[in-house]
mmCIF file of C-alpha atoms in Angstrom:
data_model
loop_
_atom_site.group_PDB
_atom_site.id
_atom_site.type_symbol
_atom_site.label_atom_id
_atom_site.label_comp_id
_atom_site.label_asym_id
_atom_site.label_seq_id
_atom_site.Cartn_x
_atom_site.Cartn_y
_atom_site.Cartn_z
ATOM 1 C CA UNK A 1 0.000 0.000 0.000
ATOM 2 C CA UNK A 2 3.116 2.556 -0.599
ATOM 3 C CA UNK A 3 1.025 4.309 -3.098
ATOM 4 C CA UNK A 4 -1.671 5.176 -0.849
ATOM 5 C CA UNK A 5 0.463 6.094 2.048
ATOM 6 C CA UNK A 6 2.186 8.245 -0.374
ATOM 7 C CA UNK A 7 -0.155 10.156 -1.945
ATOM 8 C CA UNK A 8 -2.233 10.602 1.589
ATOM 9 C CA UNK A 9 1.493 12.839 2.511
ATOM 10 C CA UNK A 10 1.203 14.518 -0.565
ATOM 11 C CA UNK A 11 -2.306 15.179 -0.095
ATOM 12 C CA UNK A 12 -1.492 17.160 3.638
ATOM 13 C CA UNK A 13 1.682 18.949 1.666
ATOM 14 C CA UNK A 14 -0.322 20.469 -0.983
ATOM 15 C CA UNK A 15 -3.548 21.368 1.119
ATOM 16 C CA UNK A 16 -1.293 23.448 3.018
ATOM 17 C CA UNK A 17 -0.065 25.491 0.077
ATOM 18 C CA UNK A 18 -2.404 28.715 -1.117
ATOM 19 C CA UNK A 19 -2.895 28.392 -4.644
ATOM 20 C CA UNK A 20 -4.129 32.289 -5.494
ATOM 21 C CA UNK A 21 -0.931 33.602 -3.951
ATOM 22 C CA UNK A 22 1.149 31.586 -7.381
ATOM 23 C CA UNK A 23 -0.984 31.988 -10.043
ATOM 24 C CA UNK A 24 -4.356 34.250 -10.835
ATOM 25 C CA UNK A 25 -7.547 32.167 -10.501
ATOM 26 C CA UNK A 26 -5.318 28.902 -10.157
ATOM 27 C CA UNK A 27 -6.781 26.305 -8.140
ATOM 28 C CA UNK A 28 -6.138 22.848 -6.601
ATOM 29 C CA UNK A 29 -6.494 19.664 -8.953
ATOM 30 C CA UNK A 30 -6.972 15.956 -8.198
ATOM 31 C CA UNK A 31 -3.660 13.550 -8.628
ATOM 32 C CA UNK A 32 -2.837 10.253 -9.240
ATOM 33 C CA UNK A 33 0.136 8.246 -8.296
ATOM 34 C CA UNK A 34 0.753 5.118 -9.845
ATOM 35 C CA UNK A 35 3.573 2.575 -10.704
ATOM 36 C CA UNK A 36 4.011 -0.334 -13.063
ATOM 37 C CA UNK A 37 1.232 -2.045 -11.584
ATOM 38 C CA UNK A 38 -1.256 -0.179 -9.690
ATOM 39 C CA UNK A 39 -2.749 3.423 -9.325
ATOM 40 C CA UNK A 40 -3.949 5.339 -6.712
ATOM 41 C CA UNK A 41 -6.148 8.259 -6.937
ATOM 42 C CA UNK A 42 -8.065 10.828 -4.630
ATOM 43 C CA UNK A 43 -6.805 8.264 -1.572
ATOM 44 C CA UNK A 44 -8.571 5.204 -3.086
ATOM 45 C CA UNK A 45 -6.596 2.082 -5.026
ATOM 46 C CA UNK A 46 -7.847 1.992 -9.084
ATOM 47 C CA UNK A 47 -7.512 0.046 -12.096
ATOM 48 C CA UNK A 48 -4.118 1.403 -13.592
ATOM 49 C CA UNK A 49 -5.403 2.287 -17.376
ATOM 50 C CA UNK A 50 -3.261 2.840 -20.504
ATOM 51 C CA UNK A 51 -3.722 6.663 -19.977
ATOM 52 C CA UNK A 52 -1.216 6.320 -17.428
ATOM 53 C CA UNK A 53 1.714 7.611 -19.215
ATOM 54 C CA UNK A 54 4.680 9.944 -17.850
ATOM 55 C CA UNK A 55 4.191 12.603 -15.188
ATOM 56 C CA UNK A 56 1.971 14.842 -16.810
ATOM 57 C CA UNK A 57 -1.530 15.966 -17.045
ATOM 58 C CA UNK A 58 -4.264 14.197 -18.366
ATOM 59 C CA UNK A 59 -8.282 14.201 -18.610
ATOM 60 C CA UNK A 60 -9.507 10.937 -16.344
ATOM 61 C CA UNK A 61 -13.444 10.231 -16.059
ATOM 62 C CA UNK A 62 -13.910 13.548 -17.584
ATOM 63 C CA UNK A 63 -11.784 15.369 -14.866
ATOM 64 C CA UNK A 64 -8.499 17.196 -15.586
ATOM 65 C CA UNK A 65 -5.879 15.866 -13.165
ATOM 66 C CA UNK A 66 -2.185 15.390 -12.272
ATOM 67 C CA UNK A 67 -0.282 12.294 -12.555
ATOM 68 C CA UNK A 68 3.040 10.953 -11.599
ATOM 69 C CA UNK A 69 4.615 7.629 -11.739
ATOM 70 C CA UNK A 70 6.450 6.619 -8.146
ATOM 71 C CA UNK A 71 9.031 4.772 -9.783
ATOM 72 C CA UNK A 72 11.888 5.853 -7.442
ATOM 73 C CA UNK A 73 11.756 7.555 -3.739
ATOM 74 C CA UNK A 74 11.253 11.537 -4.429
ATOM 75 C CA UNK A 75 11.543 13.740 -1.171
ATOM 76 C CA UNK A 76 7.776 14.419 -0.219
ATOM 77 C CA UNK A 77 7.890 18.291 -0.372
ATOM 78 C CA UNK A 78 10.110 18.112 -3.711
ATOM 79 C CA UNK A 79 7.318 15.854 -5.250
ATOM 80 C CA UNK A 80 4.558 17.866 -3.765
ATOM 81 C CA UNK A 81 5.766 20.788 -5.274
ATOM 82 C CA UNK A 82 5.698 18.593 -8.912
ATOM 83 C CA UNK A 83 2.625 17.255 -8.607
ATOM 84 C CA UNK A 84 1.315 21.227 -8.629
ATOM 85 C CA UNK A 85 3.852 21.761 -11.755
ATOM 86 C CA UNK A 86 1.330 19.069 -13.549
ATOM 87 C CA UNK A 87 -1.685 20.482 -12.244
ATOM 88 C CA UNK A 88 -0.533 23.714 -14.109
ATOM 89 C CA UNK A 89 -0.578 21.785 -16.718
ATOM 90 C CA UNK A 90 -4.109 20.693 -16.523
ATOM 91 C CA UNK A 91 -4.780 24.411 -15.689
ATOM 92 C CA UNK A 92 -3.195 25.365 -18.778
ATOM 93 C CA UNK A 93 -5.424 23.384 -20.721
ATOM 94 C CA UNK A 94 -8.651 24.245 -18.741
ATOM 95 C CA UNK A 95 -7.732 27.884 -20.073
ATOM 96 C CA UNK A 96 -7.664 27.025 -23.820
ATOM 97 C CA UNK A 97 -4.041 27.645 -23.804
ATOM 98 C CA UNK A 98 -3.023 28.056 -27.420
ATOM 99 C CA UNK A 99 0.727 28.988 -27.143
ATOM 100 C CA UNK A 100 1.976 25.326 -27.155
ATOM 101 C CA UNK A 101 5.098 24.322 -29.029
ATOM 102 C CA UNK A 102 4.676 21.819 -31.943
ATOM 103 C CA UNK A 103 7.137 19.202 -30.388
ATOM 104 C CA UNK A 104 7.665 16.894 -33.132
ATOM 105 C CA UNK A 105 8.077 19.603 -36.091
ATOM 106 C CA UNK A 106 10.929 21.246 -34.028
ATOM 107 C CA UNK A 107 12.612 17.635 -33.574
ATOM 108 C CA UNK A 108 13.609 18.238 -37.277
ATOM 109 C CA UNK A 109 13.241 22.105 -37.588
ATOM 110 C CA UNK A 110 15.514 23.617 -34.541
ATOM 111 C CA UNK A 111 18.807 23.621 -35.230
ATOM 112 C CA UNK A 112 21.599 23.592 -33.004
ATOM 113 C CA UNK A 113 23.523 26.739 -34.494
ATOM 114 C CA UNK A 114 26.813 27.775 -32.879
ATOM 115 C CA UNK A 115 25.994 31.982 -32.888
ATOM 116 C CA UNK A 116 22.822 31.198 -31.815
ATOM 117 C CA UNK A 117 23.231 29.344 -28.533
ATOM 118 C CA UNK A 118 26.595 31.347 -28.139
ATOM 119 C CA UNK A 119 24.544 34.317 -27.857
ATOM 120 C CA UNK A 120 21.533 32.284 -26.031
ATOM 121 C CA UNK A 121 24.099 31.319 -23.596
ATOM 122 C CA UNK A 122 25.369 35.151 -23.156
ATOM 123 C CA UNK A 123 21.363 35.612 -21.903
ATOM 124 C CA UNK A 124 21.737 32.650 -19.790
ATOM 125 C CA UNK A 125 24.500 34.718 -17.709
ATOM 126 C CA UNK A 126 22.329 37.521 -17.932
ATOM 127 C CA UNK A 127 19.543 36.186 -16.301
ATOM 128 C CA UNK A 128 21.030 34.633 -13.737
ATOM 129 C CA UNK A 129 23.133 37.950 -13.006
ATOM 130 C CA UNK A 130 19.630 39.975 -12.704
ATOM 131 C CA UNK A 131 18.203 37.245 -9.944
ATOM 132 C CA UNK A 132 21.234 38.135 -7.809
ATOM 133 C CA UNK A 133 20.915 41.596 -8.336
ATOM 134 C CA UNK A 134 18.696 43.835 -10.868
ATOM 135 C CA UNK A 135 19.785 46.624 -13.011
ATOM 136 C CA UNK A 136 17.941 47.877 -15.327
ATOM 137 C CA UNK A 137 20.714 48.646 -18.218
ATOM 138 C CA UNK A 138 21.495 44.771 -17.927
ATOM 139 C CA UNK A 139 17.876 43.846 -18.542
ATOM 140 C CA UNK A 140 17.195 46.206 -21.657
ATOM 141 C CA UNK A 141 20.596 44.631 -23.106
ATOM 142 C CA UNK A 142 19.239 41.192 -22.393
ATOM 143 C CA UNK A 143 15.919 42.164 -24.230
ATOM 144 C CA UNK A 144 18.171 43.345 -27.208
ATOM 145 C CA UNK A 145 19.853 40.299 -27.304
ATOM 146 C CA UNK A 146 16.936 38.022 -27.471
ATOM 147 C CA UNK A 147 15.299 40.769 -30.104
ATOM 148 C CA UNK A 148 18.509 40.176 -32.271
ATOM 149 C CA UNK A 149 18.125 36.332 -32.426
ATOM 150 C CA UNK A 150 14.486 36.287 -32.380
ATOM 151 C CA UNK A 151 15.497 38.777 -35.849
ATOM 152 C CA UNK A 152 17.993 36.018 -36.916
ATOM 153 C CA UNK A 153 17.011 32.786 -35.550
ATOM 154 C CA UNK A 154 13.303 33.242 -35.993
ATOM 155 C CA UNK A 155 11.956 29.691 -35.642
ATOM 156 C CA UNK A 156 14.258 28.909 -33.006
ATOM 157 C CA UNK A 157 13.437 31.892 -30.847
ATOM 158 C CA UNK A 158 10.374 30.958 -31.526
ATOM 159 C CA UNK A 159 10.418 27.300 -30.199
ATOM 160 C CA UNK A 160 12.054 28.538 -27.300
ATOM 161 C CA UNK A 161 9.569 31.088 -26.603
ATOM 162 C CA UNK A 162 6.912 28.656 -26.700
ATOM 163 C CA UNK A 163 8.477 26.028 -24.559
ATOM 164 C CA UNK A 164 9.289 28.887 -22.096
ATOM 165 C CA UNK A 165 5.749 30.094 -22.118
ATOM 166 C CA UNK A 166 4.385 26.328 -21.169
ATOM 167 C CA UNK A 167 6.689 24.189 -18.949
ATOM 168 C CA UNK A 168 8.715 27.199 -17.805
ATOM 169 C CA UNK A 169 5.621 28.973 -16.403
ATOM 170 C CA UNK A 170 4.713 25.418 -15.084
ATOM 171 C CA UNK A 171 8.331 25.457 -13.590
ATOM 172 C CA UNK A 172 8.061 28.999 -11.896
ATOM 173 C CA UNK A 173 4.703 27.582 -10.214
ATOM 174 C CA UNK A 174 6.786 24.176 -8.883
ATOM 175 C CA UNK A 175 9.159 26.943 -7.551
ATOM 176 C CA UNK A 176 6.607 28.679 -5.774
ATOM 177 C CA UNK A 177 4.668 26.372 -4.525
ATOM 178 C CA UNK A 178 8.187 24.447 -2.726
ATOM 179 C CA UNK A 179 8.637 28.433 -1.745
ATOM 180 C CA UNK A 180 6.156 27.639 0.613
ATOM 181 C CA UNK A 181 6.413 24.392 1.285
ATOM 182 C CA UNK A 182 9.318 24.742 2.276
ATOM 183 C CA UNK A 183 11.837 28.295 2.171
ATOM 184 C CA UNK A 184 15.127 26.054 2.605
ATOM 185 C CA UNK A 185 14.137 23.646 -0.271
ATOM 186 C CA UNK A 186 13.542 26.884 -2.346
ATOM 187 C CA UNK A 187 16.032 28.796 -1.867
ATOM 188 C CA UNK A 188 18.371 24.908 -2.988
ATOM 189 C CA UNK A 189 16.006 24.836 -5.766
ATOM 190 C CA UNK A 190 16.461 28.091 -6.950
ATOM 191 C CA UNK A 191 20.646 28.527 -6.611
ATOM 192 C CA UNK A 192 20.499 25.195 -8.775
ATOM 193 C CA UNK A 193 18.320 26.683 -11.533
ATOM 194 C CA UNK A 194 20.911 29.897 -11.587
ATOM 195 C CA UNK A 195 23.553 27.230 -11.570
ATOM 196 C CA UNK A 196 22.167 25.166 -14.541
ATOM 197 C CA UNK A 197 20.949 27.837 -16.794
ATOM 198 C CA UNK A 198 24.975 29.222 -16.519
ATOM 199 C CA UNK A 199 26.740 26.086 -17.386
ATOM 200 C CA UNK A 200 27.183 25.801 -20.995
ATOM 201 C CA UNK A 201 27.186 22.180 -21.107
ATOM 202 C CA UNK A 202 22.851 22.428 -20.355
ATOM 203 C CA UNK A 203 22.219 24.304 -23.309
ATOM 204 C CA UNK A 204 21.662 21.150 -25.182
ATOM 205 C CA UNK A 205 19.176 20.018 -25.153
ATOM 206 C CA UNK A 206 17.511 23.510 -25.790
ATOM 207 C CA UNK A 207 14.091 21.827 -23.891
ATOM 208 C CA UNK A 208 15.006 21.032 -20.795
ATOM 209 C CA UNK A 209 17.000 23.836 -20.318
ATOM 210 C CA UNK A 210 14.334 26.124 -21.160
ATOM 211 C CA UNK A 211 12.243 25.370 -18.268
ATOM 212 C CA UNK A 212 14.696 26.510 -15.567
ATOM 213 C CA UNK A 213 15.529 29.735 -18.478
ATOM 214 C CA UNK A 214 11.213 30.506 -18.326
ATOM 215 C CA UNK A 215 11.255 30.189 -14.659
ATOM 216 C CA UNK A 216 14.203 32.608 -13.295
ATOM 217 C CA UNK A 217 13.068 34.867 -15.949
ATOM 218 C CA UNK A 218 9.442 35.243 -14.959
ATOM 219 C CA UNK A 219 10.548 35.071 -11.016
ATOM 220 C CA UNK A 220 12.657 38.779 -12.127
ATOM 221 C CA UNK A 221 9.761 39.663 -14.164
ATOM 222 C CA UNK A 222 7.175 38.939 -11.062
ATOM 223 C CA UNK A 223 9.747 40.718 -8.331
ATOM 224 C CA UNK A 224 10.000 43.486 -9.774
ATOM 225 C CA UNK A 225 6.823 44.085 -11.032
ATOM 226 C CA UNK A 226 7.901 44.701 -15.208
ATOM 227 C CA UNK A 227 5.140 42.694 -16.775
ATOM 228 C CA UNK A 228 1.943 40.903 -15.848
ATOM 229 C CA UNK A 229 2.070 37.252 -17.936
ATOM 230 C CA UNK A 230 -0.920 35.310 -15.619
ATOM 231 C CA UNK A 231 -3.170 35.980 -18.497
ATOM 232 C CA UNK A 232 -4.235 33.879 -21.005
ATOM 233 C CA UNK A 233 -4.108 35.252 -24.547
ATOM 234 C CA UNK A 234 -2.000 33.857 -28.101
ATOM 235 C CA UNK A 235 1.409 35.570 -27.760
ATOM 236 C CA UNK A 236 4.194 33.976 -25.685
ATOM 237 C CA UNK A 237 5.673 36.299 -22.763
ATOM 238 C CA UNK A 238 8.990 35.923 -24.642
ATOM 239 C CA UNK A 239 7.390 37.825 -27.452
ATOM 240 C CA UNK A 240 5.757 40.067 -26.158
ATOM 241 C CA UNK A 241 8.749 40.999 -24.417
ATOM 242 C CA UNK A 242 10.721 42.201 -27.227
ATOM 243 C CA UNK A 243 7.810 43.364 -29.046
ATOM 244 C CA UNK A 244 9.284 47.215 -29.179
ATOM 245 C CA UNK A 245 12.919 46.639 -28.785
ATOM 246 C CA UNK A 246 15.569 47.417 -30.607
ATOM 247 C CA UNK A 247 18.568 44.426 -31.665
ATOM 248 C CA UNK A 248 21.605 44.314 -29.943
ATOM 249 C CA UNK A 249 24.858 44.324 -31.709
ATOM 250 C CA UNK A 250 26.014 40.386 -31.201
ATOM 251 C CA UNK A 251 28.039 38.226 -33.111
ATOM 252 C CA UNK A 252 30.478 35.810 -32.025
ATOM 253 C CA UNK A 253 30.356 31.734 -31.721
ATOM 254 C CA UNK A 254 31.805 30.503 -28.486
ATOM 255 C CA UNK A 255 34.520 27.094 -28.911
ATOM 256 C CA UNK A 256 33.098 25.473 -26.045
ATOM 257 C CA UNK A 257 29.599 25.800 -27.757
ATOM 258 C CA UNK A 258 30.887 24.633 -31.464
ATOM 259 C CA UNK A 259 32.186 21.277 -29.737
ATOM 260 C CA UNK A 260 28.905 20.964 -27.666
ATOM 261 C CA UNK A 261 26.943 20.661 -30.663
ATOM 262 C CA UNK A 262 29.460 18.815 -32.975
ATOM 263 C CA UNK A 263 29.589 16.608 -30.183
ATOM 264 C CA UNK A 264 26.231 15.945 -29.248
ATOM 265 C CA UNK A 265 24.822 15.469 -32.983
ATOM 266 C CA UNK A 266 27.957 12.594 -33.538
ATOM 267 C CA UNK A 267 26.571 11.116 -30.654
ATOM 268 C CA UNK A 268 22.939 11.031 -31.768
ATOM 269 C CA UNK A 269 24.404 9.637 -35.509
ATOM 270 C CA UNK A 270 25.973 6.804 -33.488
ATOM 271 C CA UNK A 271 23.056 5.885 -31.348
ATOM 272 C CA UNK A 272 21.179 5.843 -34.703
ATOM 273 C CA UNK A 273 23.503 4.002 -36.631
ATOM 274 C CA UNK A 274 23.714 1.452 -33.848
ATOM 275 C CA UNK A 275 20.417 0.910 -33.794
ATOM 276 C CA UNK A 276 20.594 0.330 -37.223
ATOM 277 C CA UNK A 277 22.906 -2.546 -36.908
ATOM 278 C CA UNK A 278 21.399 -4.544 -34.146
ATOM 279 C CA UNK A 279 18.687 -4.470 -36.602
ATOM 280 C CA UNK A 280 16.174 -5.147 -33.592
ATOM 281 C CA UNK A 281 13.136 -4.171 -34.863
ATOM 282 C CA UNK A 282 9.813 -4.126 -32.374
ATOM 283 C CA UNK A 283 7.602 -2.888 -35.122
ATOM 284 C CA UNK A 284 7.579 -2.186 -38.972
ATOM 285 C CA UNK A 285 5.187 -0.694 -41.706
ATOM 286 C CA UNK A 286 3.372 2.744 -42.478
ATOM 287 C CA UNK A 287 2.468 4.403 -39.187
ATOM 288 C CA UNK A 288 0.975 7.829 -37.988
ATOM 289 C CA UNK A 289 3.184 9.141 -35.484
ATOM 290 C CA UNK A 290 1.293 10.158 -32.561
ATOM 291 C CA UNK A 291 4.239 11.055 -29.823
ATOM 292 C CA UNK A 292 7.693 10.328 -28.430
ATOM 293 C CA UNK A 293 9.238 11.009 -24.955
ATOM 294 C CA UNK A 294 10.198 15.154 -26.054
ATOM 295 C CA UNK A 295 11.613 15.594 -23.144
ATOM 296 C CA UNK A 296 15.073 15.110 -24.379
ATOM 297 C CA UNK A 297 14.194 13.671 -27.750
ATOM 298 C CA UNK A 298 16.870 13.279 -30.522
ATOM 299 C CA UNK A 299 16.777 13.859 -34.314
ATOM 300 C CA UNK A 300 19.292 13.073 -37.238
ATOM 301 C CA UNK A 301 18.466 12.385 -40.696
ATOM 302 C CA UNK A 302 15.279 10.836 -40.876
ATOM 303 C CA UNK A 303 15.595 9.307 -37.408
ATOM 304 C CA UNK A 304 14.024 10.317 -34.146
ATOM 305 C CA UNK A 305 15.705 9.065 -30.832
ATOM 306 C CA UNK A 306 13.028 8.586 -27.872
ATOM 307 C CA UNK A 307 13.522 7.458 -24.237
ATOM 308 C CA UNK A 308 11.164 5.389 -22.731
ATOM 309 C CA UNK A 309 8.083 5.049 -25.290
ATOM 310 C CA UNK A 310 6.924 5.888 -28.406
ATOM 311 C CA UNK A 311 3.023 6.426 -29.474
ATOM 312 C CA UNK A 312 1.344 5.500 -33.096
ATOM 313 C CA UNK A 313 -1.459 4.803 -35.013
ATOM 314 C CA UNK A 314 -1.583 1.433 -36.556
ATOM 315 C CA UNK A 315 -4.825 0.903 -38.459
ATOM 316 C CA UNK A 316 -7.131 2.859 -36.547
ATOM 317 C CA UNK A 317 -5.500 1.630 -33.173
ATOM 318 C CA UNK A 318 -3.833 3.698 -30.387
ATOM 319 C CA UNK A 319 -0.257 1.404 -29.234
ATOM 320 C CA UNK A 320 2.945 2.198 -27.084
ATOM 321 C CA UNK A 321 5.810 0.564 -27.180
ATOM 322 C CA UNK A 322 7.858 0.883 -23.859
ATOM 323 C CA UNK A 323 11.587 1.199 -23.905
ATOM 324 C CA UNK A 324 13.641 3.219 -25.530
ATOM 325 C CA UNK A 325 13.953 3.370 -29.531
ATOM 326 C CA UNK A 326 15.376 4.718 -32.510
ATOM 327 C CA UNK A 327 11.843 5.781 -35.228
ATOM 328 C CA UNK A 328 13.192 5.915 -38.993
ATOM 329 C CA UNK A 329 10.384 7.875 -40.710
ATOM 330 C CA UNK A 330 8.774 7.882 -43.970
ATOM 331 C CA UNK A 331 8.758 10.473 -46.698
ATOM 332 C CA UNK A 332 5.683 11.794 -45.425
ATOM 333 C CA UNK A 333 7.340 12.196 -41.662
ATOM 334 C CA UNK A 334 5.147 9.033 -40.691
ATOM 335 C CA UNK A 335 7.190 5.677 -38.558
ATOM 336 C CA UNK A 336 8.521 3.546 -41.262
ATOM 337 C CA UNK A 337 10.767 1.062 -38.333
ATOM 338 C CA UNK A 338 10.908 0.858 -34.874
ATOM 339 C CA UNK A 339 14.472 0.069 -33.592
ATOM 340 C CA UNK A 340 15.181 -0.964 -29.953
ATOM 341 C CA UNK A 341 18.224 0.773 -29.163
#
């Protein structure tokens, strides 16, 4: 009965937090906790169903919840303050929020360009320097900056600014909510996001380090009072942001960045490529791709690298494959093979 002895702490954790004081009109949600085998949800023991995917948000018997699977032991107040990152989530989508990234389209689209994420890691610094201590000059330079690549590296800026606008708004909420859980666990929390976001070697992959990028920049922008962003409307706060700025004058590539990415796309070719060799293929024919683990999702010439599961069509029929896998895709961008890796 771990699960129910779990989620009955996490219950008492996040009653205890005050939802209005993180987000405008945000509210408590329902959660589920569940492993490989069972599922436990608002303190009673259910039938685990195949909606049970990731820690996310989902709809369940028509209710928009929070889910996470209790795979490993999480500290209670860390996971607590999760669980209310997902029910963001579910809050997001009870809004008809429209600003979502297309996740699989920028697998193939975003490209890892030297300048840019020279000059994306330049804003990192930045950002992280403003936390410690505001000054304005800094911050209209770091707006400049991000008008110059969002001038230059249009669909990348863009990604980013999506991405920003939906898990690191749902990161800024998992910060303040543990703010109050607990000011010690915080104030950890936070000095590791400043850390992260300032070590070049996090840039890539340019998802995951865009939550903790969204987050520290809407705790500045929240502090000190230079934009309101709780509403819900089609234009990311990275946008509108820039909207009347002028570029900044920025152009240099940074070595250590040039052998992060040369690096990291010969490692994705030789996950691919030995993939390809073992030849073990767990499915094969003309698919509709219907999702991968993005979290930290690879691309490379036709191929798509995805941790843990992968999600298609086959004749009408929803299936997952669990593990992890290297997709080739068709012509048309649909799963031609599915390689264990």
């Amino acid at each position: 009965m771990e699960l129910l002895s779990c989620y009955n702490e996490l219950k008492a954790i996040i009653d205890r937090v005050d939802f209005s004081r993180i987000w405008r009109g945000f509210k408590p949600l329902g959660f589920a906790l569940y492993d490989d085998e069972s599922c436990c949800f608002e303190g009673k023991m259910i039938e685990k169903t195949a909606g049970f995917l990731a820690n996310t948000a989902i709809v369940f018997n028509g209710e928009h919840i929070a889910i996470w699977n209790l795979k490993e032991h999480t500290d209670a107040d860390i996971l607590a303050s999760k669980l209310i990152h997902e029910m963001f989530h579910a809050f997001q989508s009870m809004n008809n929020e429209s600003r979502w990234p297309n996740e699989l389209e920028a697998l193939s689209r975003y490209r890892y360009d030297t300048r840019n994420l020279s000059i994306k890691s330049l804003e990192n610094r930045l950002i992280a320097m403003l936390a410690e201590r505001f000054d304005t000059a800094e911050f209209e330079r770091l707006l400049g900056l991000r008008r110059m690549r969002c001038d230059n590296f249009g669909y990348e800026y863009g990604y980013e600014a999506a991405v920003e606008q939906i898990e690191g708004t749902a990161r800024y909420v998992e910060l303040c909510a543990l703010k109050q859980i607990s000011r010690e666990k915080y104030e950890q929390s936070l000095a590791s996001v400043k850390r992260s976001i300032c070590d070049t070697a996090n840039i890539i992959p340019i998802r995951v380090i865009s939550y903790e990028i969204g987050a520290l920049l809407l705790s500045i922008l929240k502090e000190y009072e230079l934009a309101d962003f709780e509403d819900f409307c089609d234009t990311p706060f990275a946008m509108s942001l820039i909207d009347d700025k002028a570029s900044a004058d920025a152009d240099y590539a940074d070595k250590a960045i040039e052998t992060l990415v040369e690096s990291y796309y010969a490692e994705t070719r030789r996950i691919i490529s030995g993939a390809k060799e073992r030849a073990d293929c767990v499915d094969e024919g003309a698919f509709k791709l219907l999702g991968v683990n993005v979290y930290d999702a690879r691309y490379s010439d036709g191929c798509i690298v995805s941790t843990s599961f992968v999600m298609y069509e086959d004749e009408g029929r929803e299936r997952v494959q669990y593990g992890d896998f290297v997709i080739e895709l068709n012509e048309r961008g649909g799963i031609k093979r599915i390689l264990r890796m």
